[in-house]
Amino acid sequence: MVVGCAVSCQGKPATSVKPAASPELPPRSPPVAAAPAAPAVPVPAPALPDDDALLEATGKLGPERRAIQVVAGMERVVDVDVARDKGLTIVDLSDDFAPYIFQDGKAADGAPLPNRYRAVFVGLANDRSDGDGEPLPPGERNYLELYGVPPSLSVMRKRFVEDGARTCESMVDTAKLLAVDSIETWGKTTEKKESAKHHFRGMRLESAQKKQGAATLEELASKDPRYAREVKDHLRTEAERAAFAEVEKRLICEGLLDAGKHKDGFYDSPMRNAALDFQQKNAVFAQADLTRGTLEAMARPILQNDFLALRRVLAERAAHAGRIIEDGSAIEAMPLPKRNKPRQQPTFKNKAGEDVQVPDLVGQATDAVMARLGLATPEDALAFFRRHAESDFRSLRVAVRFPALPEYYGPHMDLVAEIDRGDIWYDFPFNDKGVRMAQPRDRFPSFTLFVKWRGEKVPLANWRTTIGGWRTEVAADGEEYYRYKDSDVGARVWRHIVAAPVWLPPTSAPVGAMVKTKYVAGAYPRVVNYDETGPGYLSAYGLVAGIHEQLRRRGAELAYFDNGIRTHGSFDYLSLRGRFSHGCHRLYNNIAVRLFSFVLGHRKAKVLGPMALGFRRTFYWEGEVYDMRLPTRGFYFQLEPPLPIETLKGKVKGKLKQPITDYVPKPGVKYGDGKPPAASSGPESKAGGGQ
Amino acid sequence: MRLRRDWLGALVLLCGCSRPSTPAVPDASPAVEQATAPARPSKAAKPSKLAGARAPAAPETSKDSPKEALKEAPKVDDEELKTEEREANPYSETVNLKLTVTPQVKALVTWGAKQVAHLAPGSMDTEISRPRGSGPVDLEIKAEGFMPYHTRLYADRNDKINVRLYRVEEAPGLLGYKRSLEKNAPPVDKKAPEKKK
């Protein structure tokens, strides 16, 4: 507590900490949305003259004038104004932080334009409230990093302090964890069957082993090849079981699994939930499946995982503070190399006409923040959080020298976006017998943001996205069919960017899915399910959307036409790995938030504020009437002029070169007589019914 | 009549996202479609072997033609974005939520386990004061002879709502009612069903 006053009490002697890393930048680690990689612990660089170290502030400074720096191992409070004068960037580490797109705006007459989702976002990041803004039950955690809501620094502090007291490393046998590629899991019924199957196979093999006089199962397999397959399966299951026991230990030790509610050896609901919590806590891209990535994360020391999480949190703060987007991903937009040559780095022309590599600004800025806070190791981070009380994070900021911005930066950058649909298959993916046909893709859809600079299109960032494909849809006759949900091709613009957008379910949406049971003021009534409509991180449009509009001639004038396609964030983070949308282009929520905050920071734009919707739908479900109310469309920004975005056709594979526009019966399903009803071609058929 | 208005409203709003609107700042972006550009003729598509499938779509670029543009223009009045009604103080500590129920019958309004109001003919309004941003208020309204009605008031603004209760016999006219599935089901209980625990 006393130590924590180092920040809040201006003029207090600086706190001694471990020697700080110099601003020399360590290698970057992956951005938050990237698949978890092996830990990359930045190595402190040798001490260099620290030109950016500011003098400790003297006199009384209000909280808005205070920031911290760690200089030569000592933490000090510095004056924000002095830091800005020296060209340093102030990175907001406060718990009240929300990305730019969630800031309130002002109307032309100066009236405030409240951005209502901001409070919910901050509540979620601080584990204070749920997606509706209602208080979380005691002890509940949100773990929403993969959904685009990184934890606040207070939450990270709690995590470090709690986990710092655990000794899981000594309890878990990492060799057993890493002896398998993954652990197969099943539902309750199948799990029992599989368990029995394994047991009887073991008995069978034991008996065979005795008969053959083999010392081990491996020897049995080599003596009698008929048993080779069974022995292999048996040993793999044994190894998986051994690893499973270590997973249980790790989850219990980490405080995620209540041993009293879990049955040893079974992948029951408490353990499944605990595994999911672990994955979401550590940004492991899986949904309760015990994948290799999960096992690798479990094999890491707990504080090491927390340290990686802290770096991801700080990367988001750094990206927003610097209004930067280059995260090292732009290389993916470069043409594929030939003959095993390395991929060419994206470059831009400087004043002298030389080619300069597009930097990884987010990685460098994150490194700079970590270094300025003296965070080179998990132990440094633990010490940092131990010396700061939770209350410090109400207003904590750090003054950092960010990497110099490339020449193409400016208040109104000539940005253009491009979506490459990659490899496309229009063919129906089932044969006459209902067997799914392989439709391999070498190139997946991707999104690239470019800046036009000195006659070139310079890629700044490139991420995987989604396009439409074959989806099921309920037709007017109430039957379910397949339908190809196409992504529009051609030139469009983003005119409107919507923070916390609302999605309107089409009338064909299953009514039962629009109702859920929810805890409300001491009871569990059924209520309208607003998860998918939003506003919220679970919304079909995610945390933010850019609306694709086409300029068309309409008589003598031009008109914007919205065909229901958006580039938007998505809670469905696994869908970004090769699944299809209903036509929209999804991005990880945090990436979408970063992207549109960047665009608004570097394009002329007007804050329109919360737009009225006034949507209401009354429907019947199981004897009761439900009233869905969506008063707002979301918080709107208008780009002036709009930003061009082009969707490329991609490479069409297969026989059909154009999509089938009508419903196609599902193989094996018996329908009534007559043809399927005509399919709508309106915008609702794109954005409606999904994303 | 009320129901029909609701449906019409919903339809208009669903189409709202497809409204064409006159651009405020015509931009020389490549997205501007040229009026003189002739529409590409659709290539004759190979007949599909798939049951129930019609011919493949015309090339995507054909959508760019003015003819297609006009054809696809929604048949609703142009609807510009409307800003939400401004509040006198959008940062007030509390908000007022108002519920008005019709028809004039005795009704009980609950919020989870809490009873919010007993409504009676002549007094069919109720007001709730909540801390701003404290989460939505999901209400249930029960009245004899009417189906339980679930609605929501938003506590991130001053909010008001008019609710019209539906008699049990009106259920078939509501979206989601599946007569075929319910013809063998027991009749709808006029009393409120038990809460799920």
GROMACS .gro file of C-alpha atoms in nm, chain A residues 104-105 107-109 111-116 119 132-135 421 426-428 430 432 452 470 486-493 495-496 504-507 511 514 517-518 520-528 530 534 547 549-555 557-564 566 603 608-634 636 638 640-644 646 649 655-665 675-679 681 683-684 686-687, chain B residues 2-3 6-7 9-11 13-36 43 45-66 68-74 76 78-88 90-91 111-114 130 132-140 146-154 156-168 170-172 174-178 182 188-189 192-197:
model
  256
  104ASP     CA    1  -1.815   0.999  -2.606
  105GLY     CA    2  -1.854   1.256  -2.879
  107ALA     CA    3  -2.242   1.739  -3.148
  108ALA     CA    4  -2.180   2.046  -3.361
  109ASP     CA    5  -2.360   2.256  -3.101
  111ALA     CA    6  -2.400   1.890  -2.679
  112PRO     CA    7  -2.256   1.562  -2.547
  113LEU     CA    8  -2.310   1.247  -2.750
  114PRO     CA    9  -2.288   0.963  -2.498
  115ASN     CA   10  -2.128   0.641  -2.618
  116ARG     CA   11  -2.329   0.407  -2.401
  119ALA     CA   12  -1.944   0.182  -1.952
  132ASP     CA   13  -2.560  -0.625  -2.000
  133GLY     CA   14  -2.376  -0.404  -1.753
  134GLU     CA   15  -2.513  -0.591  -1.454
  135PRO     CA   16  -2.281  -0.678  -1.163
  421ARG     CA   17  -1.174  -1.370  -5.126
  426TYR     CA   18  -1.940  -2.235  -5.584
  427ASP     CA   19  -2.012  -2.606  -5.633
  428PHE     CA   20  -2.261  -2.763  -5.395
  430PHE     CA   21  -2.241  -3.263  -5.123
  432ASP     CA   22  -2.604  -3.709  -5.473
  452LYS     CA   23  -0.143   0.515  -5.102
  470TRP     CA   24  -2.285  -2.254  -4.819
  486ASP     CA   25  -2.221  -1.472  -5.146
  487SER     CA   26  -1.984  -1.191  -5.054
  488ASP     CA   27  -2.024  -0.899  -5.293
  489VAL     CA   28  -1.737  -0.836  -5.530
  490GLY     CA   29  -1.623  -0.497  -5.649
  491ALA     CA   30  -1.563  -0.145  -5.530
  492ARG     CA   31  -1.748  -0.018  -5.227
  493VAL     CA   32  -1.687   0.241  -4.959
  495ARG     CA   33  -1.900   0.571  -4.510
  496HIS     CA   34  -2.018   0.475  -4.167
  504LEU     CA   35  -3.150  -0.723  -3.661
  505PRO     CA   36  -3.252  -1.088  -3.676
  506PRO     CA   37  -3.457  -1.165  -3.985
  507THR     CA   38  -3.810  -1.288  -3.930
  511VAL     CA   39  -3.786  -1.798  -3.251
  514MET     CA   40  -3.453  -1.551  -2.929
  517THR     CA   41  -3.319  -1.805  -1.919
  518LYS     CA   42  -3.131  -1.541  -1.728
  520VAL     CA   43  -3.276  -1.136  -1.301
  521ALA     CA   44  -3.310  -0.979  -0.957
  522GLY     CA   45  -3.329  -1.300  -0.754
  523ALA     CA   46  -3.505  -1.523  -1.007
  524TYR     CA   47  -3.439  -1.703  -1.335
  525PRO     CA   48  -3.712  -1.591  -1.573
  526ARG     CA   49  -3.710  -1.640  -1.946
  527VAL     CA   50  -3.618  -1.322  -2.125
  528VAL     CA   51  -3.550  -1.209  -2.479
  530TYR     CA   52  -3.015  -1.003  -2.689
  534GLY     CA   53  -2.615  -0.666  -2.940
  547ILE     CA   54  -2.076  -0.072  -4.352
  549GLU     CA   55  -2.190   0.079  -4.942
  550GLN     CA   56  -2.197   0.112  -5.316
  551LEU     CA   57  -2.248   0.437  -5.499
  552ARG     CA   58  -2.506   0.393  -5.767
  553ARG     CA   59  -2.677   0.623  -6.007
  554ARG     CA   60  -3.040   0.669  -5.930
  555GLY     CA   61  -3.188   0.888  -6.194
  557GLU     CA   62  -2.831   1.159  -5.860
  558LEU     CA   63  -2.597   0.923  -5.685
  559ALA     CA   64  -2.721   0.717  -5.397
  560TYR     CA   65  -2.549   0.494  -5.148
  561PHE     CA   66  -2.670   0.138  -5.151
  562ASP     CA   67  -2.620  -0.097  -4.858
  563ASN     CA   68  -2.643  -0.460  -4.956
  564GLY     CA   69  -2.604  -0.585  -4.603
  566ARG     CA   70  -2.003  -0.536  -4.338
  603ARG     CA   71  -0.921   1.015  -4.170
  608LEU     CA   72  -2.274   1.131  -3.551
  609GLY     CA   73  -2.331   0.968  -3.213
  610PRO     CA   74  -2.600   0.722  -3.111
  611MET     CA   75  -2.847   0.661  -3.391
  612ALA     CA   76  -3.207   0.581  -3.321
  613LEU     CA   77  -3.349   0.251  -3.437
  614GLY     CA   78  -3.671   0.203  -3.245
  615PHE     CA   79  -3.693  -0.162  -3.349
  616ARG     CA   80  -3.955  -0.370  -3.181
  617ARG     CA   81  -4.066  -0.725  -3.249
  618THR     CA   82  -4.336  -0.902  -3.055
  619PHE     CA   83  -4.332  -1.279  -3.073
  620TYR     CA   84  -4.480  -1.585  -2.911
  621TRP     CA   85  -4.290  -1.866  -2.749
  622GLU     CA   86  -4.431  -2.149  -2.539
  623GLY     CA   87  -4.739  -1.970  -2.413
  624GLU     CA   88  -4.576  -1.636  -2.344
  625VAL     CA   89  -4.526  -1.315  -2.535
  626TYR     CA   90  -4.184  -1.157  -2.579
  627ASP     CA   91  -4.110  -0.804  -2.682
  628MET     CA   92  -3.770  -0.752  -2.844
  629ARG     CA   93  -3.669  -0.386  -2.819
  630LEU     CA   94  -3.365  -0.236  -2.983
  631PRO     CA   95  -3.376   0.138  -2.938
  632THR     CA   96  -3.034   0.211  -3.088
  633ARG     CA   97  -2.844   0.119  -3.405
  634GLY     CA   98  -2.512   0.189  -3.239
  636TYR     CA   99  -2.203   0.619  -3.561
  638GLN     CA  100  -1.914   0.927  -4.067
  640GLU     CA  101  -1.576   1.236  -4.499
  641PRO     CA  102  -1.494   1.138  -4.767
  642PRO     CA  103  -1.576   0.769  -4.739
  643LEU     CA  104  -1.290   0.520  -4.745
  644PRO     CA  105  -1.266   0.299  -5.055
  646GLU     CA  106  -1.260  -0.329  -5.276
  649LYS     CA  107  -1.324  -1.194  -5.680
  655LYS     CA  108  -1.707  -2.651  -6.211
  656LEU     CA  109  -1.947  -2.369  -6.138
  657LYS     CA  110  -1.813  -2.025  -6.210
  658GLN     CA  111  -2.113  -1.839  -6.069
  659PRO     CA  112  -2.294  -1.900  -5.741
  660ILE     CA  113  -2.629  -2.075  -5.727
  661THR     CA  114  -2.874  -1.819  -5.598
  662ASP     CA  115  -3.160  -2.046  -5.496
  663TYR     CA  116  -3.225  -2.282  -5.215
  664VAL     CA  117  -3.082  -2.629  -5.252
  665PRO     CA  118  -3.250  -2.914  -5.064
  675LYS     CA  119  -3.994  -2.682  -5.551
  676PRO     CA  120  -3.828  -2.482  -5.276
  677PRO     CA  121  -3.961  -2.129  -5.248
  678ALA     CA  122  -3.775  -1.845  -5.419
  679ALA     CA  123  -3.487  -1.710  -5.216
  681SER     CA  124  -3.192  -1.149  -5.291
  683PRO     CA  125  -2.981  -0.718  -4.812
  684GLU     CA  126  -3.155  -0.913  -4.541
  686LYS     CA  127  -2.682  -1.117  -4.658
  687ALA     CA  128  -2.657  -0.960  -4.318
  693ARG     CA  129  -5.173  -0.271  -3.347
  694LEU     CA  130  -5.011  -0.595  -3.441
  697ASP     CA  131  -4.579  -0.348  -3.537
  698TRP     CA  132  -4.516  -0.584  -3.827
  700GLY     CA  133  -4.268  -0.110  -3.852
  701ALA     CA  134  -4.043  -0.410  -3.818
  702LEU     CA  135  -4.040  -0.463  -4.194
  704LEU     CA  136  -3.675  -0.115  -4.000
  705LEU     CA  137  -3.538  -0.443  -4.127
  706CYS     CA  138  -3.508  -0.286  -4.466
  707GLY     CA  139  -3.363   0.024  -4.309
  708CYS     CA  140  -3.010  -0.095  -4.357
  709SER     CA  141  -3.064  -0.119  -4.728
  710ARG     CA  142  -3.188   0.230  -4.774
  711PRO     CA  143  -3.034   0.433  -5.050
  712SER     CA  144  -2.950   0.782  -4.947
  713THR     CA  145  -2.809   1.072  -5.136
  714PRO     CA  146  -2.438   1.107  -5.072
  715ALA     CA  147  -2.349   1.422  -4.892
  716VAL     CA  148  -2.002   1.437  -5.042
  717PRO     CA  149  -1.980   1.269  -5.378
  718ASP     CA  150  -1.633   1.127  -5.386
  719ALA     CA  151  -1.420   1.037  -5.678
  720SER     CA  152  -1.363   0.696  -5.528
  721PRO     CA  153  -1.354   0.392  -5.754
  722ALA     CA  154  -1.680   0.283  -5.596
  723VAL     CA  155  -1.870   0.537  -5.805
  724GLU     CA  156  -2.051   0.340  -6.067
  725GLN     CA  157  -2.065   0.500  -6.409
  726ALA     CA  158  -2.410   0.555  -6.553
  727THR     CA  159  -2.287   0.504  -6.905
  734LYS     CA  160  -2.364  -1.559  -6.966
  736ALA     CA  161  -2.515  -2.081  -6.732
  737LYS     CA  162  -2.468  -2.453  -6.754
  738PRO     CA  163  -2.776  -2.638  -6.636
  739SER     CA  164  -2.731  -2.754  -6.282
  740LYS     CA  165  -2.770  -3.115  -6.190
  741LEU     CA  166  -2.876  -3.022  -5.843
  742ALA     CA  167  -3.233  -3.084  -5.746
  743GLY     CA  168  -3.425  -2.770  -5.682
  744ALA     CA  169  -3.148  -2.542  -5.794
  745ARG     CA  170  -3.208  -2.279  -6.055
  746ALA     CA  171  -2.948  -2.139  -6.286
  747PRO     CA  172  -2.644  -1.983  -6.129
  748ALA     CA  173  -2.653  -1.614  -6.070
  749ALA     CA  174  -2.555  -1.356  -6.323
  750PRO     CA  175  -2.197  -1.236  -6.291
  751GLU     CA  176  -2.145  -1.037  -5.975
  752THR     CA  177  -2.048  -0.731  -6.172
  753SER     CA  178  -2.394  -0.710  -6.323
  754LYS     CA  179  -2.516  -0.578  -5.990
  755ASP     CA  180  -2.326  -0.262  -6.071
  756SER     CA  181  -2.561  -0.176  -6.354
  757PRO     CA  182  -2.808   0.107  -6.301
  759GLU     CA  183  -3.003  -0.368  -6.132
  760ALA     CA  184  -2.951  -0.084  -5.890
  761LEU     CA  185  -3.300   0.045  -5.946
  762LYS     CA  186  -3.443  -0.304  -5.937
  763GLU     CA  187  -3.281  -0.373  -5.604
  764ALA     CA  188  -3.362  -0.036  -5.454
  765PRO     CA  189  -3.579  -0.106  -5.153
  767VAL     CA  190  -3.955   0.185  -4.878
  769ASP     CA  191  -3.574   0.682  -4.794
  770GLU     CA  192  -3.482   0.675  -4.433
  771GLU     CA  193  -3.196   0.889  -4.320
  772LEU     CA  194  -3.012   0.809  -4.004
  773LYS     CA  195  -3.179   0.974  -3.710
  774THR     CA  196  -2.992   1.071  -3.401
  775GLU     CA  197  -3.142   0.957  -3.078
  776GLU     CA  198  -3.352   1.200  -2.887
  777ARG     CA  199  -3.120   1.399  -2.667
  778GLU     CA  200  -3.146   1.376  -2.294
  779ALA     CA  201  -3.134   1.687  -2.079
  781PRO     CA  202  -2.700   1.222  -2.033
  782TYR     CA  203  -2.467   1.189  -1.735
  802TRP     CA  204  -3.865  -0.775  -1.219
  803GLY     CA  205  -3.712  -1.111  -1.140
  804ALA     CA  206  -3.831  -1.198  -0.791
  805LYS     CA  207  -3.931  -0.838  -0.716
  821ARG     CA  208  -3.250   0.318  -1.150
  823ARG     CA  209  -2.773   0.507  -1.488
  824GLY     CA  210  -2.590   0.227  -1.663
  825SER     CA  211  -2.692  -0.035  -1.407
  826GLY     CA  212  -2.810  -0.280  -1.673
  827PRO     CA  213  -3.143  -0.337  -1.839
  828VAL     CA  214  -3.460  -0.405  -1.645
  829ASP     CA  215  -3.631  -0.718  -1.775
  830LEU     CA  216  -3.994  -0.704  -1.671
  831GLU     CA  217  -4.273  -0.956  -1.683
  837PHE     CA  218  -5.368  -1.259  -2.100
  838MET     CA  219  -5.044  -1.426  -2.186
  839PRO     CA  220  -4.742  -1.336  -1.970
  840TYR     CA  221  -4.559  -1.056  -2.143
  841HIS     CA  222  -4.181  -1.001  -2.126
  842THR     CA  223  -4.028  -0.668  -2.208
  843ARG     CA  224  -3.718  -0.467  -2.130
  844LEU     CA  225  -3.646  -0.113  -2.020
  845TYR     CA  226  -3.298   0.025  -2.069
  847ASP     CA  227  -2.857   0.360  -1.989
  848ARG     CA  228  -3.107   0.636  -2.073
  849ASN     CA  229  -3.446   0.765  -1.965
  850ASP     CA  230  -3.670   0.508  -2.123
  851LYS     CA  231  -4.040   0.458  -2.169
  852ILE     CA  232  -4.248   0.190  -2.329
  853ASN     CA  233  -4.610   0.114  -2.405
  854VAL     CA  234  -4.710  -0.248  -2.383
  855ARG     CA  235  -5.025  -0.406  -2.520
  856LEU     CA  236  -5.111  -0.737  -2.359
  857TYR     CA  237  -5.236  -1.024  -2.574
  858ARG     CA  238  -5.523  -1.252  -2.489
  859VAL     CA  239  -5.457  -1.623  -2.513
  861GLU     CA  240  -5.465  -1.397  -3.000
  862ALA     CA  241  -5.160  -1.624  -2.988
  863PRO     CA  242  -5.208  -1.770  -3.339
  865LEU     CA  243  -4.824  -1.376  -3.329
  866LEU     CA  244  -4.490  -1.446  -3.489
  867GLY     CA  245  -4.356  -1.778  -3.369
  868TYR     CA  246  -4.684  -1.947  -3.303
  869LYS     CA  247  -4.673  -2.291  -3.450
  873GLU     CA  248  -4.914  -2.714  -3.055
  879VAL     CA  249  -5.202  -2.258  -2.276
  880ASP     CA  250  -5.218  -2.211  -1.902
  883ALA     CA  251  -4.828  -1.762  -1.508
  884PRO     CA  252  -4.604  -2.065  -1.547
  885GLU     CA  253  -4.363  -2.150  -1.274
  886LYS     CA  254  -4.028  -1.984  -1.290
  887LYS     CA  255  -3.732  -2.194  -1.385
  888LYS     CA  256  -3.496  -2.232  -1.099
   0.00000   0.00000   0.00000
